[in-house]
Amino acid sequence: MKALEGVKILDFTHVQSGPTCTQLLAWLGADVIKVERPGVGDATRQQLQDIEGVDSLYFTMLNHNKRSITLDSKNKEGKEVLERLVKTCDILVENFAPGALDRMGLTWARIQELNPRMIYASVKGFGPGPYEDCKVYENVAQCTGGSASTTGFDDGPPVVTGAQIGDSGTGLHLAFGIVAALYHREKSGRGQRVQAAMQDGVLNLCRVKLRDQQRLAHGPLTEYPQYPDEEFGEAVPRAGNASGGGQPGWILKCKGWETDPNAYTYFITQAAVWSKICEVIGKPEWITDPDYATPKARLPKLKSIFDTIEQWTMTKTKFEVMDTFNPLNVPCGPILSMKELAEEPSLRKTGTIVEVDHPERGTYLTVGMPVKLSDSPAEVKRSPLLGEHTDEILTSVLGYDAAEVERIRASGAIGAAPASKAAE
Ligand code: CAO
């Protein structure tokens, strides 16, 4: 049995942050009913399209295992259907611009009136404060949440990361809040409001940098590449590829780096096995030399130490480095390209990378459920076409009869009939 079987979600999400949240809940077994504007749908259906007229990979990869109903929430009959959805579902998830749901008439007070058991979950760019009314996308969140100022090299501008920590990261935070609220509701009988701000989500993931901000008051950050030659300013500087933890690390070139942009390895000078590292790279004298023997003695020389290790890694492929050092308990990892990840058999085997069939685009790859539950394995099903389940949801979930569905359709609230019906 799926962990969230029987849970119904009114999915009013779009773009990335909200859809990642409801996709995770769908993989856990919830019935996710995605409400989209008739004829338009989630804007990402049309964004970054690789095949003209076909739902983009942007959309398909964020909306698996959901059902789609088209509904104009500003139409009178549309509002009636929306209220019935609120009464029927357990959770409402949305990530519209601040105030949009209120403007549709769905304030928290109204939702509680309609369904006191409902959990109402939102992603917004910011929490209460000076920016609460702002619209926010991924990179804005990375910049305002502390990630960009601490990412990149010291002599360059702030850099955003490819990991979607603002969108997918906040979706994940929200999913965790929803599941906790659901557990609470089982005991209290009442729903509650769950809010996740993208700035907060990014800052949570940048926790170690706020740690370092406070450490600065007590002296230089000795594991940072600025130490010992450069001055530290008032704020945490960008640390290049330095490790965020207590074991120094860096990215080193491997064999083939001249032509392969990903022929690199991440290498950590794990203190407990320092002697083994020295032996492999041909520097056995560093094991006992007091200038190199302890982690503290090594800190001011990290750059030259990594340069020396790199002389060795440049003679090996990134996989040979891994094969040599992992058995010695030295944590290191090859820089894997998306191509390598897409082709990695072990990820296919675990369902982390999944091939999905889609009626309009054919097969494509996606990232499946990243968390594995032993009794509730996730099965990845294709994303819905726009409005694919409108009639099914109106009748089997909301209990409208055929005449009522026709009345709602005639009002324009759910858009045109599906092609097969229209032809009848
Ligand atoms: N029927 C009728 N109207 C609908 C509708 C439906 N089914 N679905 C949405 N709408 C309306 C909304 O009510 C809103 O109308 P009003 O502004 O008149 O109230 C309008 O569509 C647009 O919503 P929006 O402002 O949320 O959309 P946008 O494209 O202008 O902004 C975004 C997108 C992401 C910047 C904004 O939604 C936002 O800041 N969301 C919160 C933060 C967030 O999640 N950001 C990450 C997104 S992923 O990068």
Short mmCIF file of N, CA, C and O in Angstrom, two decimals, residues 4 7-9 21 25 28 89-93 108 112 115-122 172-196:
data_model
loop_
_atom_site.label_atom_id
_atom_site.label_comp_id
_atom_site.label_asym_id
_atom_site.label_seq_id
_atom_site.Cartn_x
_atom_site.Cartn_y
_atom_site.Cartn_z
N LEU A 4 0.61 7.37 1.20
CA LEU A 4 -0.42 8.42 1.26
C LEU A 4 -1.69 8.02 0.50
O LEU A 4 -2.44 8.89 0.05
N VAL A 7 -5.32 9.94 0.25
CA VAL A 7 -5.20 11.38 0.48
C VAL A 7 -5.44 12.11 -0.85
O VAL A 7 -4.83 11.77 -1.87
N LYS A 8 -6.35 13.09 -0.82
CA LYS A 8 -6.66 13.83 -2.06
C LYS A 8 -6.06 15.23 -1.99
O LYS A 8 -6.24 15.94 -1.00
N ILE A 9 -5.40 15.59 -3.08
CA ILE A 9 -4.74 16.90 -3.10
C ILE A 9 -5.30 17.77 -4.21
O ILE A 9 -5.35 17.36 -5.37
N CYS A 21 6.64 19.63 -5.23
CA CYS A 21 6.06 19.20 -3.95
C CYS A 21 4.94 18.19 -4.19
O CYS A 21 4.96 17.08 -3.64
N LEU A 25 4.39 14.00 -3.40
CA LEU A 25 3.24 13.46 -2.66
C LEU A 25 2.48 12.44 -3.53
O LEU A 25 1.97 11.44 -3.02
N LEU A 28 4.15 9.27 -3.39
CA LEU A 28 3.87 8.59 -2.12
C LEU A 28 2.45 8.01 -2.10
O LEU A 28 2.03 7.41 -1.13
N CYS A 89 -11.24 17.58 -0.94
CA CYS A 89 -9.81 17.24 -0.81
C CYS A 89 -9.30 17.41 0.62
O CYS A 89 -9.92 18.07 1.45
N ASP A 90 -8.15 16.82 0.86
CA ASP A 90 -7.52 16.91 2.19
C ASP A 90 -6.53 18.05 2.26
O ASP A 90 -6.28 18.61 3.32
N ILE A 91 -5.91 18.33 1.10
CA ILE A 91 -4.80 19.29 1.09
C ILE A 91 -4.96 20.19 -0.14
O ILE A 91 -5.28 19.70 -1.22
N LEU A 92 -4.72 21.48 0.05
CA LEU A 92 -4.64 22.40 -1.09
C LEU A 92 -3.20 22.90 -1.14
O LEU A 92 -2.68 23.40 -0.13
N VAL A 93 -2.57 22.75 -2.29
CA VAL A 93 -1.19 23.26 -2.44
C VAL A 93 -1.20 24.31 -3.54
O VAL A 93 -1.76 24.07 -4.62
N TRP A 108 -7.92 31.93 3.65
CA TRP A 108 -7.76 30.84 4.64
C TRP A 108 -9.03 30.71 5.46
O TRP A 108 -9.49 29.61 5.74
N GLN A 112 -11.31 27.31 5.67
CA GLN A 112 -11.63 26.64 6.94
C GLN A 112 -13.14 26.48 7.12
O GLN A 112 -13.60 25.49 7.69
N ASN A 115 -14.04 23.59 4.79
CA ASN A 115 -13.48 22.29 5.17
C ASN A 115 -12.44 22.47 6.29
O ASN A 115 -11.26 22.68 6.02
N PRO A 116 -12.90 22.36 7.53
CA PRO A 116 -11.98 22.59 8.66
C PRO A 116 -10.82 21.59 8.72
O PRO A 116 -9.82 21.84 9.40
N ARG A 117 -10.94 20.49 8.00
CA ARG A 117 -9.86 19.49 8.02
C ARG A 117 -8.80 19.76 6.95
O ARG A 117 -7.79 19.07 6.87
N MET A 118 -9.07 20.79 6.14
CA MET A 118 -8.14 21.01 5.03
C MET A 118 -6.80 21.58 5.48
O MET A 118 -6.73 22.49 6.31
N ILE A 119 -5.75 21.06 4.87
CA ILE A 119 -4.40 21.60 5.07
C ILE A 119 -4.13 22.51 3.87
O ILE A 119 -4.28 22.07 2.72
N TYR A 120 -3.76 23.74 4.14
CA TYR A 120 -3.59 24.73 3.07
C TYR A 120 -2.11 25.11 3.01
O TYR A 120 -1.58 25.75 3.91
N ALA A 121 -1.44 24.66 1.95
CA ALA A 121 0.02 24.81 1.88
C ALA A 121 0.44 25.71 0.72
O ALA A 121 -0.06 25.56 -0.39
N SER A 122 1.35 26.60 1.00
CA SER A 122 1.79 27.55 -0.04
C SER A 122 3.31 27.70 -0.08
O SER A 122 3.98 27.66 0.94
N LEU A 172 10.38 20.63 -1.64
CA LEU A 172 10.70 19.55 -0.71
C LEU A 172 10.41 19.96 0.74
O LEU A 172 9.82 19.21 1.51
N HIS A 173 10.80 21.18 1.08
CA HIS A 173 10.50 21.69 2.42
C HIS A 173 8.97 21.67 2.66
O HIS A 173 8.49 21.28 3.71
N LEU A 174 8.24 22.13 1.63
CA LEU A 174 6.79 22.22 1.80
C LEU A 174 6.18 20.82 1.97
O LEU A 174 5.30 20.62 2.81
N ALA A 175 6.68 19.85 1.20
CA ALA A 175 6.15 18.49 1.28
C ALA A 175 6.32 17.93 2.69
O ALA A 175 5.43 17.27 3.24
N PHE A 176 7.46 18.25 3.28
CA PHE A 176 7.73 17.77 4.63
C PHE A 176 6.76 18.42 5.63
O PHE A 176 6.21 17.76 6.52
N GLY A 177 6.47 19.71 5.43
CA GLY A 177 5.52 20.41 6.30
C GLY A 177 4.12 19.84 6.15
O GLY A 177 3.39 19.66 7.13
N ILE A 178 3.75 19.51 4.92
CA ILE A 178 2.42 18.96 4.65
C ILE A 178 2.24 17.60 5.33
O ILE A 178 1.23 17.32 5.96
N VAL A 179 3.25 16.76 5.20
CA VAL A 179 3.14 15.42 5.78
C VAL A 179 3.04 15.52 7.32
O VAL A 179 2.26 14.80 7.95
N ALA A 180 3.78 16.48 7.90
CA ALA A 180 3.68 16.68 9.36
C ALA A 180 2.27 17.19 9.73
O ALA A 180 1.68 16.72 10.71
N ALA A 181 1.73 18.10 8.91
CA ALA A 181 0.38 18.63 9.20
C ALA A 181 -0.67 17.53 9.08
O ALA A 181 -1.66 17.50 9.82
N LEU A 182 -0.42 16.63 8.14
CA LEU A 182 -1.35 15.51 7.94
C LEU A 182 -1.33 14.59 9.17
O LEU A 182 -2.38 14.14 9.65
N TYR A 183 -0.17 14.34 9.67
CA TYR A 183 -0.02 13.50 10.87
C TYR A 183 -0.71 14.18 12.06
O TYR A 183 -1.44 13.54 12.83
N HIS A 184 -0.51 15.50 12.16
CA HIS A 184 -1.14 16.27 13.23
C HIS A 184 -2.66 16.21 13.10
O HIS A 184 -3.39 16.07 14.09
N ARG A 185 -3.15 16.30 11.86
CA ARG A 185 -4.60 16.28 11.63
C ARG A 185 -5.22 14.96 12.06
O ARG A 185 -6.36 14.91 12.52
N GLU A 186 -4.46 13.89 11.91
CA GLU A 186 -4.99 12.59 12.34
C GLU A 186 -5.34 12.60 13.81
O GLU A 186 -6.25 11.92 14.26
N LYS A 187 -4.60 13.40 14.59
CA LYS A 187 -4.85 13.43 16.04
C LYS A 187 -5.79 14.55 16.44
O LYS A 187 -6.62 14.39 17.31
N SER A 188 -5.65 15.72 15.77
CA SER A 188 -6.42 16.90 16.19
C SER A 188 -7.74 17.03 15.44
O SER A 188 -8.65 17.71 15.88
N GLY A 189 -7.81 16.41 14.26
CA GLY A 189 -9.02 16.54 13.45
C GLY A 189 -9.06 17.85 12.67
O GLY A 189 -10.01 18.11 11.95
N ARG A 190 -8.04 18.67 12.82
CA ARG A 190 -8.07 19.99 12.15
C ARG A 190 -6.90 20.15 11.18
O ARG A 190 -5.79 19.69 11.44
N GLY A 191 -7.20 20.84 10.10
CA GLY A 191 -6.14 21.19 9.16
C GLY A 191 -5.37 22.39 9.68
O GLY A 191 -5.72 22.97 10.70
N GLN A 192 -4.31 22.73 9.00
CA GLN A 192 -3.59 23.96 9.36
C GLN A 192 -2.91 24.54 8.13
O GLN A 192 -2.85 23.93 7.07
N ARG A 193 -2.40 25.76 8.32
CA ARG A 193 -1.74 26.48 7.24
C ARG A 193 -0.27 26.07 7.24
O ARG A 193 0.38 26.06 8.31
N VAL A 194 0.28 25.73 6.08
CA VAL A 194 1.70 25.37 5.96
C VAL A 194 2.32 26.32 4.94
O VAL A 194 1.85 26.39 3.80
N GLN A 195 3.33 27.06 5.34
CA GLN A 195 3.93 28.03 4.43
C GLN A 195 5.43 27.84 4.33
O GLN A 195 6.11 27.69 5.35
N ALA A 196 5.93 27.87 3.12
CA ALA A 196 7.38 27.77 2.93
C ALA A 196 7.81 28.92 2.00
O ALA A 196 7.31 29.03 0.88
#
